[in-house]
Amino acid sequence: MTSAVTSALHDSALLKAARGEAVPHTPVWFMRQAGRSLPEYLKVREGIAMLDSCMDAELITEITLQPVRRYGVDAAIFFSDIVLPLKAIGVDLDIVPGVGPVVAKPVRTLEDVAAIPDLTPEALPFITAAVRSLTSELAGINGGTPLIGFAGAPFTVASYLVEGGPSKEHAKTKALMFGAPDVWEALMVKIADIAAVFLETQVAAGASAIQLFDSWAGALTPDDYVRHVQPHSARVLERVGSLGVPRIHFGVGTTNLLGLMGDAGADVVGVDWRTPLDRAIPMVGDRAVQGNLDPTLVFAPTEVMTARAAEVIEAGRAAKGHIFNLGHGVIPSTDPDQLARLTEFVQSYPLD
Ligand code: CP3
């Protein structure tokens, strides 16, 4: 990549906000912006299983670019899934439509953990190819649009591996954490290493920032988070930090954990829609924040949605930096035209 491209990306609103520098407008992107809310996504995915589409560099590139073309958002989020690296090393799992990731043989013992192979970049040729083609395409969009790479954080990925599928209470996961600390430690070390390699591969190929999704960390008390989870997330974030890209760290229902998730080594703390930014910002301290419009507000009249977006932007001004997002992923029945109007509103909102 030429240095002109690198410097345009460096000066993009997203990366400036992540570093806490002044921005021309509040940068905006949406978690799950690529996916089922877009007719063009449903069309290219027809007849192709989710995880197969995540292993096809051309499809990854097309799907990742779709929301950037449609909305002109300030970042692309890499199209993949938090369980993709496990699939790439041969863990028997699938993503079942309408359900989520389902693991054939849940992990319960030290032998189960030992049976999970380590991840190497060589297992991810389609990731490297997709990131390379994406970063070259994105360099020409809106003066240079950054690509955000991502991975699932150890606790959230462990939850799928231990439960065998999606779970509300994460009871088996927490039972393992409380009752078999040696198995838990081995599992978290293994998954943290997998997440770090997955992120390092994306950054090495050209991703400009990363997001570590600990979607289900809100199931933990602060003490348990500190004792059993934070050190593992911290190791992942530290490894990626040494590559010099900003690190966003997000979870759902994490009002009690925002400061601790920042301390795990985030440059930007993602805030879900339940915690108003004016409460969240003092908790994250000297870090940028990302969020946090309630994703159901897109179903309200446009002027109601934009009035609430304005409140989010105004509250975000107290932070070191602010990246606008929804407070969790785009709901599949969202009208894309409403997200187009929201993007336009955030990008043209005057900051002086
Ligand atoms: O646009 C983007 O944000 C990029 C792509 C992305 C996907 N999954 C694509 C996907 C990202 C960042 C993820 C992360 C992910 N996957 C998380 C963390 C974020 C969060 O939502 O909290 C989690 C928990 C998963 C696990 C997972 N994968 C779930 C719960 C589901 C939904 C299952 C369903 O059908 O309701 C998936 C599948 C999935 N991942 C889809 C997409 C676009 C839908 C599958 C499809 O289109 O067939």
mmCIF file of C-alpha atoms and ligand atoms in Angstrom:
data_model
loop_
_atom_site.group_PDB
_atom_site.id
_atom_site.type_symbol
_atom_site.label_atom_id
_atom_site.label_comp_id
_atom_site.label_asym_id
_atom_site.label_seq_id
_atom_site.Cartn_x
_atom_site.Cartn_y
_atom_site.Cartn_z
ATOM 1 C CA MET A 1 0.000 0.000 0.000
ATOM 2 C CA THR A 2 1.313 3.472 -0.855
ATOM 3 C CA SER A 3 2.108 5.913 1.908
ATOM 4 C CA ALA A 4 -0.518 8.354 0.526
ATOM 5 C CA VAL A 5 -3.168 5.706 1.144
ATOM 6 C CA THR A 6 -1.793 4.935 4.584
ATOM 7 C CA SER A 7 -1.838 8.598 5.537
ATOM 8 C CA ALA A 8 -5.407 9.132 4.231
ATOM 9 C CA LEU A 9 -6.543 6.253 6.416
ATOM 10 C CA HIS A 10 -4.523 7.552 9.348
ATOM 11 C CA ASP A 11 -6.403 10.856 9.003
ATOM 12 C CA SER A 12 -9.845 9.227 8.620
ATOM 13 C CA ALA A 13 -12.528 10.345 11.070
ATOM 14 C CA LEU A 14 -12.746 6.856 12.580
ATOM 15 C CA LEU A 15 -9.071 6.551 13.436
ATOM 16 C CA LYS A 16 -8.879 10.146 14.644
ATOM 17 C CA ALA A 17 -11.814 9.606 16.995
ATOM 18 C CA ALA A 18 -10.270 6.360 18.245
ATOM 19 C CA ARG A 19 -7.089 8.283 19.114
ATOM 20 C CA GLY A 20 -9.052 11.120 20.719
ATOM 21 C CA GLU A 21 -8.143 13.717 18.076
ATOM 22 C CA ALA A 22 -10.495 16.389 16.697
ATOM 23 C CA VAL A 23 -12.763 15.107 13.904
ATOM 24 C CA PRO A 24 -14.522 16.844 10.965
ATOM 25 C CA HIS A 25 -17.673 14.864 11.792
ATOM 26 C CA THR A 26 -18.615 12.110 14.222
ATOM 27 C CA PRO A 27 -17.603 8.867 12.498
ATOM 28 C CA VAL A 28 -20.367 6.275 12.188
ATOM 29 C CA TRP A 29 -20.633 2.567 11.378
ATOM 30 C CA PHE A 30 -23.067 -0.117 12.501
ATOM 31 C CA MET A 31 -22.398 -3.471 14.131
ATOM 32 C CA ARG A 32 -23.874 -6.113 11.783
ATOM 33 C CA GLN A 33 -24.126 -3.519 9.001
ATOM 34 C CA ALA A 34 -23.307 -6.339 6.553
ATOM 35 C CA GLY A 35 -26.051 -8.922 6.687
ATOM 36 C CA ARG A 36 -29.669 -9.825 6.602
ATOM 37 C CA SER A 37 -31.123 -6.305 6.590
ATOM 38 C CA LEU A 38 -29.698 -5.810 3.080
ATOM 39 C CA PRO A 39 -31.470 -7.256 -0.005
ATOM 40 C CA GLU A 40 -28.140 -7.321 -1.855
ATOM 41 C CA TYR A 41 -26.725 -9.511 0.951
ATOM 42 C CA LEU A 42 -29.639 -11.950 0.818
ATOM 43 C CA LYS A 43 -29.167 -12.158 -2.938
ATOM 44 C CA VAL A 44 -25.452 -13.065 -2.920
ATOM 45 C CA ARG A 45 -25.933 -15.467 0.001
ATOM 46 C CA GLU A 46 -28.721 -17.440 -1.742
ATOM 47 C CA GLY A 47 -27.963 -21.163 -1.453
ATOM 48 C CA ILE A 48 -24.613 -20.589 0.311
ATOM 49 C CA ALA A 49 -24.201 -21.590 3.961
ATOM 50 C CA MET A 50 -23.040 -18.835 6.338
ATOM 51 C CA LEU A 51 -19.658 -20.374 7.171
ATOM 52 C CA ASP A 52 -18.984 -21.287 3.519
ATOM 53 C CA SER A 53 -19.510 -17.632 2.624
ATOM 54 C CA CYS A 54 -16.998 -16.680 5.349
ATOM 55 C CA MET A 55 -14.327 -18.836 3.645
ATOM 56 C CA ASP A 56 -14.708 -17.346 0.167
ATOM 57 C CA ALA A 57 -12.506 -14.267 -0.292
ATOM 58 C CA GLU A 58 -14.578 -12.889 -3.156
ATOM 59 C CA LEU A 59 -17.860 -13.162 -1.240
ATOM 60 C CA ILE A 60 -16.314 -11.741 1.931
ATOM 61 C CA THR A 61 -15.095 -8.766 -0.075
ATOM 62 C CA GLU A 62 -18.447 -8.171 -1.768
ATOM 63 C CA ILE A 63 -20.507 -8.498 1.432
ATOM 64 C CA THR A 64 -18.147 -6.291 3.449
ATOM 65 C CA LEU A 65 -18.361 -3.565 0.791
ATOM 66 C CA GLN A 66 -22.170 -3.630 0.419
ATOM 67 C CA PRO A 67 -23.002 -1.390 3.405
ATOM 68 C CA VAL A 68 -20.070 0.921 2.624
ATOM 69 C CA ARG A 69 -21.428 1.510 -0.886
ATOM 70 C CA ARG A 70 -25.005 1.888 0.301
ATOM 71 C CA TYR A 71 -24.497 4.092 3.376
ATOM 72 C CA GLY A 72 -21.075 5.702 2.982
ATOM 73 C CA VAL A 73 -20.296 4.720 6.565
ATOM 74 C CA ASP A 74 -16.929 5.711 8.043
ATOM 75 C CA ALA A 75 -15.695 2.121 8.363
ATOM 76 C CA ALA A 76 -16.162 -1.325 6.935
ATOM 77 C CA ILE A 77 -16.467 -4.231 9.362
ATOM 78 C CA PHE A 78 -14.917 -7.427 8.057
ATOM 79 C CA PHE A 79 -17.566 -9.990 7.103
ATOM 80 C CA SER A 80 -16.856 -13.148 9.092
ATOM 81 C CA ASP A 81 -18.016 -14.611 12.392
ATOM 82 C CA ILE A 82 -16.599 -15.097 15.863
ATOM 83 C CA VAL A 83 -16.639 -18.906 15.392
ATOM 84 C CA LEU A 84 -14.930 -18.843 11.972
ATOM 85 C CA PRO A 85 -11.385 -19.387 13.352
ATOM 86 C CA LEU A 86 -12.643 -22.485 15.199
ATOM 87 C CA LYS A 87 -14.157 -23.790 11.964
ATOM 88 C CA ALA A 88 -10.859 -23.077 10.182
ATOM 89 C CA ILE A 89 -8.960 -25.356 12.584
ATOM 90 C CA GLY A 90 -11.483 -28.161 12.263
ATOM 91 C CA VAL A 91 -13.803 -27.779 15.277
ATOM 92 C CA ASP A 92 -17.086 -29.452 14.292
ATOM 93 C CA LEU A 93 -19.575 -26.583 14.355
ATOM 94 C CA ASP A 94 -22.100 -24.809 12.193
ATOM 95 C CA ILE A 95 -24.101 -21.600 12.200
ATOM 96 C CA VAL A 96 -27.746 -22.608 12.136
ATOM 97 C CA PRO A 97 -30.020 -19.936 10.603
ATOM 98 C CA GLY A 98 -32.217 -18.293 13.225
ATOM 99 C CA VAL A 99 -30.296 -20.055 16.029
ATOM 100 C CA GLY A 100 -26.613 -19.162 15.872
ATOM 101 C CA PRO A 101 -23.405 -21.178 16.314
ATOM 102 C CA VAL A 102 -23.948 -24.836 17.284
ATOM 103 C CA VAL A 103 -20.982 -26.987 18.391
ATOM 104 C CA ALA A 104 -21.230 -30.771 17.830
ATOM 105 C CA LYS A 105 -19.147 -31.806 20.847
ATOM 106 C CA PRO A 106 -19.182 -29.264 23.674
ATOM 107 C CA VAL A 107 -15.951 -28.733 25.616
ATOM 108 C CA ARG A 108 -15.983 -29.929 29.239
ATOM 109 C CA THR A 109 -12.609 -31.550 30.063
ATOM 110 C CA LEU A 110 -8.887 -30.908 29.749
ATOM 111 C CA GLU A 111 -8.807 -33.556 27.002
ATOM 112 C CA ASP A 112 -11.485 -31.641 25.095
ATOM 113 C CA VAL A 113 -9.376 -28.472 25.345
ATOM 114 C CA ALA A 114 -6.208 -30.279 24.282
ATOM 115 C CA ALA A 115 -8.051 -31.631 21.226
ATOM 116 C CA ILE A 116 -8.566 -28.079 19.888
ATOM 117 C CA PRO A 117 -5.646 -27.363 17.546
ATOM 118 C CA ASP A 118 -3.739 -24.078 17.668
ATOM 119 C CA LEU A 119 -4.527 -21.565 14.940
ATOM 120 C CA THR A 120 -1.826 -20.505 12.505
ATOM 121 C CA PRO A 121 -2.144 -17.832 9.794
ATOM 122 C CA GLU A 122 -1.645 -20.623 7.225
ATOM 123 C CA ALA A 123 -5.144 -21.902 8.097
ATOM 124 C CA LEU A 124 -6.607 -18.537 7.043
ATOM 125 C CA PRO A 125 -5.538 -17.931 3.403
ATOM 126 C CA PHE A 126 -9.041 -16.688 2.479
ATOM 127 C CA ILE A 127 -8.913 -14.132 5.321
ATOM 128 C CA THR A 128 -5.595 -12.715 4.140
ATOM 129 C CA ALA A 129 -6.797 -12.623 0.519
ATOM 130 C CA ALA A 130 -10.095 -10.950 1.465
ATOM 131 C CA VAL A 131 -8.473 -8.301 3.682
ATOM 132 C CA ARG A 132 -5.956 -7.479 0.941
ATOM 133 C CA SER A 133 -8.594 -7.062 -1.755
ATOM 134 C CA LEU A 134 -10.818 -5.107 0.632
ATOM 135 C CA THR A 135 -8.159 -2.662 1.738
ATOM 136 C CA SER A 136 -7.234 -1.949 -1.856
ATOM 137 C CA GLU A 137 -10.914 -1.303 -2.782
ATOM 138 C CA LEU A 138 -11.617 0.696 0.380
ATOM 139 C CA ALA A 139 -8.637 2.978 -0.256
ATOM 140 C CA GLY A 140 -10.625 4.454 -3.152
ATOM 141 C CA ILE A 141 -13.920 4.942 -1.308
ATOM 142 C CA ASN A 142 -14.654 8.352 0.255
ATOM 143 C CA GLY A 143 -10.986 9.298 0.333
ATOM 144 C CA GLY A 144 -10.018 6.119 2.175
ATOM 145 C CA THR A 145 -12.328 4.024 4.349
ATOM 146 C CA PRO A 146 -10.748 1.989 7.167
ATOM 147 C CA LEU A 147 -11.429 -1.716 7.596
ATOM 148 C CA ILE A 148 -12.179 -2.922 11.127
ATOM 149 C CA GLY A 149 -11.059 -6.486 11.778
ATOM 150 C CA PHE A 150 -12.618 -8.425 14.631
ATOM 151 C CA ALA A 151 -12.609 -11.500 16.806
ATOM 152 C CA GLY A 152 -14.748 -12.937 19.568
ATOM 153 C CA ALA A 153 -13.293 -12.443 23.040
ATOM 154 C CA PRO A 154 -12.368 -15.549 25.046
ATOM 155 C CA PHE A 155 -15.433 -15.559 27.352
ATOM 156 C CA THR A 156 -17.972 -15.170 24.550
ATOM 157 C CA VAL A 157 -16.351 -17.838 22.357
ATOM 158 C CA ALA A 158 -15.980 -20.126 25.397
ATOM 159 C CA SER A 159 -19.699 -19.790 26.002
ATOM 160 C CA TYR A 160 -20.509 -21.280 22.562
ATOM 161 C CA LEU A 161 -17.892 -24.029 22.982
ATOM 162 C CA VAL A 162 -19.024 -25.060 26.456
ATOM 163 C CA GLU A 163 -22.800 -24.675 26.042
ATOM 164 C CA GLY A 164 -22.709 -26.200 22.564
ATOM 165 C CA GLY A 165 -24.906 -23.377 21.288
ATOM 166 C CA PRO A 166 -26.454 -20.036 22.177
ATOM 167 C CA SER A 167 -27.424 -19.608 25.816
ATOM 168 C CA LYS A 168 -29.185 -17.046 27.935
ATOM 169 C CA GLU A 169 -27.787 -17.885 31.368
ATOM 170 C CA HIS A 170 -24.372 -19.252 30.314
ATOM 171 C CA ALA A 171 -24.876 -21.691 33.192
ATOM 172 C CA LYS A 172 -22.628 -24.526 31.955
ATOM 173 C CA THR A 173 -19.926 -22.022 31.037
ATOM 174 C CA LYS A 174 -19.988 -20.422 34.469
ATOM 175 C CA ALA A 175 -20.201 -23.825 36.170
ATOM 176 C CA LEU A 176 -16.939 -24.766 34.429
ATOM 177 C CA MET A 177 -15.411 -21.416 35.383
ATOM 178 C CA PHE A 178 -16.372 -21.826 39.068
ATOM 179 C CA GLY A 179 -15.946 -25.592 39.383
ATOM 180 C CA ALA A 180 -13.015 -26.580 37.178
ATOM 181 C CA PRO A 181 -10.569 -23.669 37.210
ATOM 182 C CA ASP A 182 -7.801 -25.715 35.570
ATOM 183 C CA VAL A 183 -9.995 -26.613 32.588
ATOM 184 C CA TRP A 184 -11.246 -23.021 32.416
ATOM 185 C CA GLU A 185 -7.730 -21.593 32.435
ATOM 186 C CA ALA A 186 -6.549 -23.992 29.719
ATOM 187 C CA LEU A 187 -9.593 -23.214 27.571
ATOM 188 C CA MET A 188 -9.251 -19.442 27.941
ATOM 189 C CA VAL A 189 -5.518 -19.573 27.151
ATOM 190 C CA LYS A 190 -6.266 -21.628 24.032
ATOM 191 C CA ILE A 191 -9.069 -19.359 22.779
ATOM 192 C CA ALA A 192 -7.158 -16.169 23.578
ATOM 193 C CA ASP A 193 -4.302 -17.398 21.420
ATOM 194 C CA ILE A 194 -6.733 -18.246 18.595
ATOM 195 C CA ALA A 195 -8.345 -14.783 18.819
ATOM 196 C CA ALA A 196 -4.928 -13.093 18.801
ATOM 197 C CA VAL A 197 -3.775 -15.012 15.703
ATOM 198 C CA PHE A 198 -7.096 -14.270 13.943
ATOM 199 C CA LEU A 199 -6.668 -10.539 14.654
ATOM 200 C CA GLU A 200 -2.948 -10.478 13.843
ATOM 201 C CA THR A 201 -3.707 -12.076 10.464
ATOM 202 C CA GLN A 202 -6.281 -9.384 9.654
ATOM 203 C CA VAL A 203 -3.993 -6.533 10.743
ATOM 204 C CA ALA A 204 -0.988 -7.986 8.897
ATOM 205 C CA ALA A 205 -3.083 -8.016 5.711
ATOM 206 C CA GLY A 206 -4.156 -4.377 6.154
ATOM 207 C CA ALA A 207 -7.004 -3.931 8.683
ATOM 208 C CA SER A 208 -6.763 -0.446 10.271
ATOM 209 C CA ALA A 209 -8.482 -1.136 13.591
ATOM 210 C CA ILE A 210 -9.898 -4.120 15.457
ATOM 211 C CA GLN A 211 -12.939 -4.832 17.582
ATOM 212 C CA LEU A 212 -12.888 -7.550 20.216
ATOM 213 C CA PHE A 213 -16.489 -8.675 20.802
ATOM 214 C CA ASP A 214 -17.156 -9.888 24.339
ATOM 215 C CA SER A 215 -20.881 -9.847 23.704
ATOM 216 C CA TRP A 216 -21.834 -12.014 26.684
ATOM 217 C CA ALA A 217 -19.418 -10.616 29.319
ATOM 218 C CA GLY A 218 -22.390 -8.843 30.913
ATOM 219 C CA ALA A 219 -23.298 -12.222 32.443
ATOM 220 C CA LEU A 220 -20.398 -11.793 34.921
ATOM 221 C CA THR A 221 -19.953 -9.931 38.189
ATOM 222 C CA PRO A 222 -17.028 -7.496 38.209
ATOM 223 C CA ASP A 223 -15.059 -9.811 40.562
ATOM 224 C CA ASP A 224 -15.511 -12.851 38.365
ATOM 225 C CA TYR A 225 -14.703 -10.820 35.277
ATOM 226 C CA VAL A 226 -11.430 -9.630 36.831
ATOM 227 C CA ARG A 227 -10.466 -13.050 38.114
ATOM 228 C CA HIS A 228 -11.491 -15.373 35.291
ATOM 229 C CA VAL A 229 -11.841 -13.349 32.091
ATOM 230 C CA GLN A 230 -10.071 -9.991 32.001
ATOM 231 C CA PRO A 231 -6.486 -11.372 31.987
ATOM 232 C CA HIS A 232 -7.270 -13.437 28.886
ATOM 233 C CA SER A 233 -8.915 -10.559 27.001
ATOM 234 C CA ALA A 234 -5.990 -8.377 28.090
ATOM 235 C CA ARG A 235 -3.497 -10.776 26.507
ATOM 236 C CA VAL A 236 -5.360 -10.628 23.196
ATOM 237 C CA LEU A 237 -5.559 -6.836 23.264
ATOM 238 C CA GLU A 238 -1.909 -6.510 24.245
ATOM 239 C CA ARG A 239 -0.747 -8.642 21.324
ATOM 240 C CA VAL A 240 -2.774 -6.576 18.863
ATOM 241 C CA GLY A 241 -1.752 -3.313 20.534
ATOM 242 C CA SER A 242 1.846 -4.013 19.644
ATOM 243 C CA LEU A 243 0.785 -3.785 15.958
ATOM 244 C CA GLY A 244 -0.215 -0.146 16.424
ATOM 245 C CA VAL A 245 -3.915 -0.257 15.482
ATOM 246 C CA PRO A 246 -6.703 1.052 17.738
ATOM 247 C CA ARG A 247 -8.567 -1.583 19.708
ATOM 248 C CA ILE A 248 -12.320 -1.371 20.305
ATOM 249 C CA HIS A 249 -13.758 -3.629 23.032
ATOM 250 C CA PHE A 250 -17.520 -4.197 23.204
ATOM 251 C CA GLY A 251 -19.990 -6.194 25.274
ATOM 252 C CA VAL A 252 -23.717 -6.234 26.004
ATOM 253 C CA GLY A 253 -25.175 -5.421 29.437
ATOM 254 C CA THR A 254 -21.771 -4.304 30.696
ATOM 255 C CA THR A 255 -22.760 -1.265 32.786
ATOM 256 C CA ASN A 256 -20.842 -2.844 35.689
ATOM 257 C CA LEU A 257 -17.808 -3.712 33.599
ATOM 258 C CA LEU A 258 -17.109 -0.692 31.384
ATOM 259 C CA GLY A 259 -14.092 0.516 33.353
ATOM 260 C CA LEU A 260 -12.699 -3.001 33.630
ATOM 261 C CA MET A 261 -13.136 -3.644 29.905
ATOM 262 C CA GLY A 262 -11.224 -0.440 29.230
ATOM 263 C CA ASP A 263 -8.514 -1.569 31.635
ATOM 264 C CA ALA A 264 -8.232 -4.836 29.692
ATOM 265 C CA GLY A 265 -6.400 -2.710 27.126
ATOM 266 C CA ALA A 266 -9.004 -1.024 24.931
ATOM 267 C CA ASP A 267 -8.451 2.309 23.205
ATOM 268 C CA VAL A 268 -12.203 2.553 22.597
ATOM 269 C CA VAL A 269 -14.900 1.047 24.830
ATOM 270 C CA GLY A 270 -18.101 0.000 23.061
ATOM 271 C CA VAL A 271 -21.202 0.820 25.104
ATOM 272 C CA ASP A 272 -24.482 -1.012 24.590
ATOM 273 C CA TRP A 273 -27.756 0.931 24.408
ATOM 274 C CA ARG A 274 -28.769 0.333 28.021
ATOM 275 C CA THR A 275 -26.153 2.670 29.531
ATOM 276 C CA PRO A 276 -26.496 6.358 28.625
ATOM 277 C CA LEU A 277 -23.173 7.736 27.357
ATOM 278 C CA ASP A 278 -23.104 10.456 29.999
ATOM 279 C CA ARG A 279 -22.941 7.698 32.631
ATOM 280 C CA ALA A 280 -20.606 5.483 30.626
ATOM 281 C CA ILE A 281 -17.968 8.123 29.833
ATOM 282 C CA PRO A 282 -16.748 8.728 33.419
ATOM 283 C CA MET A 283 -16.529 4.952 33.871
ATOM 284 C CA VAL A 284 -14.209 4.439 30.872
ATOM 285 C CA GLY A 285 -11.984 7.359 31.855
ATOM 286 C CA ASP A 286 -9.351 8.536 29.417
ATOM 287 C CA ARG A 287 -10.485 6.423 26.466
ATOM 288 C CA ALA A 288 -12.757 6.944 23.494
ATOM 289 C CA VAL A 289 -16.267 5.450 23.464
ATOM 290 C CA GLN A 290 -18.362 3.823 20.755
ATOM 291 C CA GLY A 291 -22.145 3.655 20.622
ATOM 292 C CA ASN A 292 -24.937 3.569 21.463
ATOM 293 C CA LEU A 293 -28.320 4.309 19.872
ATOM 294 C CA ASP A 294 -30.970 1.724 20.783
ATOM 295 C CA PRO A 295 -31.164 -0.416 17.590
ATOM 296 C CA THR A 296 -34.982 -0.439 17.785
ATOM 297 C CA LEU A 297 -35.081 3.355 17.265
ATOM 298 C CA VAL A 298 -34.759 2.750 13.509
ATOM 299 C CA PHE A 299 -38.384 1.529 13.672
ATOM 300 C CA ALA A 300 -39.553 4.896 15.062
ATOM 301 C CA PRO A 301 -40.379 7.849 12.787
ATOM 302 C CA THR A 302 -37.184 9.300 11.274
ATOM 303 C CA GLU A 303 -37.377 12.540 13.285
ATOM 304 C CA VAL A 304 -37.701 10.576 16.547
ATOM 305 C CA MET A 305 -34.676 8.451 15.602
ATOM 306 C CA THR A 306 -32.558 11.463 14.626
ATOM 307 C CA ALA A 307 -33.537 13.411 17.755
ATOM 308 C CA ARG A 308 -32.262 10.500 19.848
ATOM 309 C CA ALA A 309 -29.139 10.243 17.668
ATOM 310 C CA ALA A 310 -28.474 13.934 18.363
ATOM 311 C CA GLU A 311 -28.644 13.214 22.103
ATOM 312 C CA VAL A 312 -26.091 10.425 21.675
ATOM 313 C CA ILE A 313 -23.750 12.707 19.697
ATOM 314 C CA GLU A 314 -24.086 15.525 22.252
ATOM 315 C CA ALA A 315 -23.392 13.153 25.154
ATOM 316 C CA GLY A 316 -20.408 11.701 23.251
ATOM 317 C CA ARG A 317 -18.714 15.098 23.173
ATOM 318 C CA ALA A 318 -17.639 14.651 26.793
ATOM 319 C CA ALA A 319 -15.548 11.611 25.846
ATOM 320 C CA LYS A 320 -11.924 11.595 24.737
ATOM 321 C CA GLY A 321 -13.292 10.521 21.340
ATOM 322 C CA HIS A 322 -16.647 9.244 20.089
ATOM 323 C CA ILE A 323 -17.512 6.766 17.332
ATOM 324 C CA PHE A 324 -21.256 6.617 16.669
ATOM 325 C CA ASN A 325 -22.812 3.146 16.448
ATOM 326 C CA LEU A 326 -25.923 1.314 17.475
ATOM 327 C CA GLY A 327 -25.903 -0.098 20.993
ATOM 328 C CA HIS A 328 -25.869 -3.645 19.507
ATOM 329 C CA GLY A 329 -26.177 -5.141 16.030
ATOM 330 C CA VAL A 330 -28.556 -4.063 13.269
ATOM 331 C CA ILE A 331 -31.859 -5.956 13.682
ATOM 332 C CA PRO A 332 -32.517 -8.012 10.494
ATOM 333 C CA SER A 333 -35.926 -6.365 9.805
ATOM 334 C CA THR A 334 -34.335 -2.872 9.791
ATOM 335 C CA ASP A 335 -35.198 -0.722 6.760
ATOM 336 C CA PRO A 336 -31.866 0.088 5.059
ATOM 337 C CA ASP A 337 -33.218 3.505 3.991
ATOM 338 C CA GLN A 338 -33.585 4.404 7.659
ATOM 339 C CA LEU A 339 -29.907 3.531 8.276
ATOM 340 C CA ALA A 340 -28.964 5.634 5.232
ATOM 341 C CA ARG A 341 -30.823 8.596 6.800
ATOM 342 C CA LEU A 342 -29.174 7.957 10.154
ATOM 343 C CA THR A 343 -25.685 7.858 8.590
ATOM 344 C CA GLU A 344 -26.338 11.114 6.751
ATOM 345 C CA PHE A 345 -27.672 12.724 9.937
ATOM 346 C CA VAL A 346 -24.643 11.760 12.045
ATOM 347 C CA GLN A 347 -22.103 12.744 9.395
ATOM 348 C CA SER A 348 -23.670 16.164 8.833
ATOM 349 C CA TYR A 349 -24.319 16.972 12.510
ATOM 350 C CA PRO A 350 -22.380 20.171 13.286
ATOM 351 C CA LEU A 351 -19.740 19.760 15.976
ATOM 352 C CA ASP A 352 -18.740 23.398 16.509
HETATM 353 O O1 CP3 B 1 -21.586 -6.654 9.808
HETATM 354 C C1 CP3 B 1 -20.890 -7.161 10.721
HETATM 355 O O2 CP3 B 1 -20.984 -6.793 11.911
HETATM 356 C C2 CP3 B 1 -19.809 -8.153 10.345
HETATM 357 C C3 CP3 B 1 -20.073 -9.516 10.446
HETATM 358 C C4 CP3 B 1 -20.355 -10.225 11.762
HETATM 359 C C5 CP3 B 1 -21.165 -11.383 11.791
HETATM 360 N N1 CP3 B 1 -21.102 -11.918 13.052
HETATM 361 C C6 CP3 B 1 -21.888 -11.938 10.631
HETATM 362 C C7 CP3 B 1 -23.029 -12.831 10.872
HETATM 363 C C8 CP3 B 1 -19.870 -10.023 13.049
HETATM 364 C C9 CP3 B 1 -18.993 -8.887 13.574
HETATM 365 C C10 CP3 B 1 -20.337 -11.109 13.853
HETATM 366 C C11 CP3 B 1 -19.975 -11.298 15.266
HETATM 367 C C12 CP3 B 1 -20.732 -12.241 16.083
HETATM 368 N N2 CP3 B 1 -21.199 -13.479 15.744
HETATM 369 C C13 CP3 B 1 -21.029 -12.021 17.447
HETATM 370 C C14 CP3 B 1 -20.612 -10.805 18.232
HETATM 371 C C15 CP3 B 1 -21.470 -9.650 17.934
HETATM 372 C C16 CP3 B 1 -22.821 -9.652 18.585
HETATM 373 O O3 CP3 B 1 -23.806 -9.700 17.846
HETATM 374 O O4 CP3 B 1 -22.885 -9.559 19.818
HETATM 375 C C17 CP3 B 1 -21.734 -13.134 17.912
HETATM 376 C C18 CP3 B 1 -22.285 -13.332 19.294
HETATM 377 C C19 CP3 B 1 -21.819 -14.069 16.837
HETATM 378 C C20 CP3 B 1 -22.444 -15.426 16.833
HETATM 379 C C21 CP3 B 1 -23.548 -15.466 15.855
HETATM 380 N N3 CP3 B 1 -23.358 -15.629 14.505
HETATM 381 C C22 CP3 B 1 -24.945 -15.272 16.075
HETATM 382 C C23 CP3 B 1 -25.584 -15.059 17.418
HETATM 383 C C24 CP3 B 1 -25.581 -15.324 14.820
HETATM 384 C C25 CP3 B 1 -27.051 -15.099 14.497
HETATM 385 C C26 CP3 B 1 -27.797 -16.350 14.244
HETATM 386 C C27 CP3 B 1 -29.137 -16.088 13.619
HETATM 387 O O5 CP3 B 1 -29.346 -16.535 12.474
HETATM 388 O O6 CP3 B 1 -29.980 -15.417 14.248
HETATM 389 C C28 CP3 B 1 -24.575 -15.553 13.859
HETATM 390 C C29 CP3 B 1 -24.750 -15.658 12.401
HETATM 391 C C30 CP3 B 1 -24.319 -14.469 11.628
HETATM 392 N N4 CP3 B 1 -23.118 -13.853 11.769
HETATM 393 C C31 CP3 B 1 -25.053 -13.841 10.596
HETATM 394 C C32 CP3 B 1 -24.251 -12.805 10.107
HETATM 395 C C33 CP3 B 1 -24.543 -11.865 8.975
HETATM 396 C C34 CP3 B 1 -26.449 -14.256 10.113
HETATM 397 C C35 CP3 B 1 -26.332 -15.505 9.302
HETATM 398 C C36 CP3 B 1 -26.917 -15.414 7.926
HETATM 399 O O7 CP3 B 1 -26.996 -14.332 7.327
HETATM 400 O O8 CP3 B 1 -27.252 -16.501 7.419
#
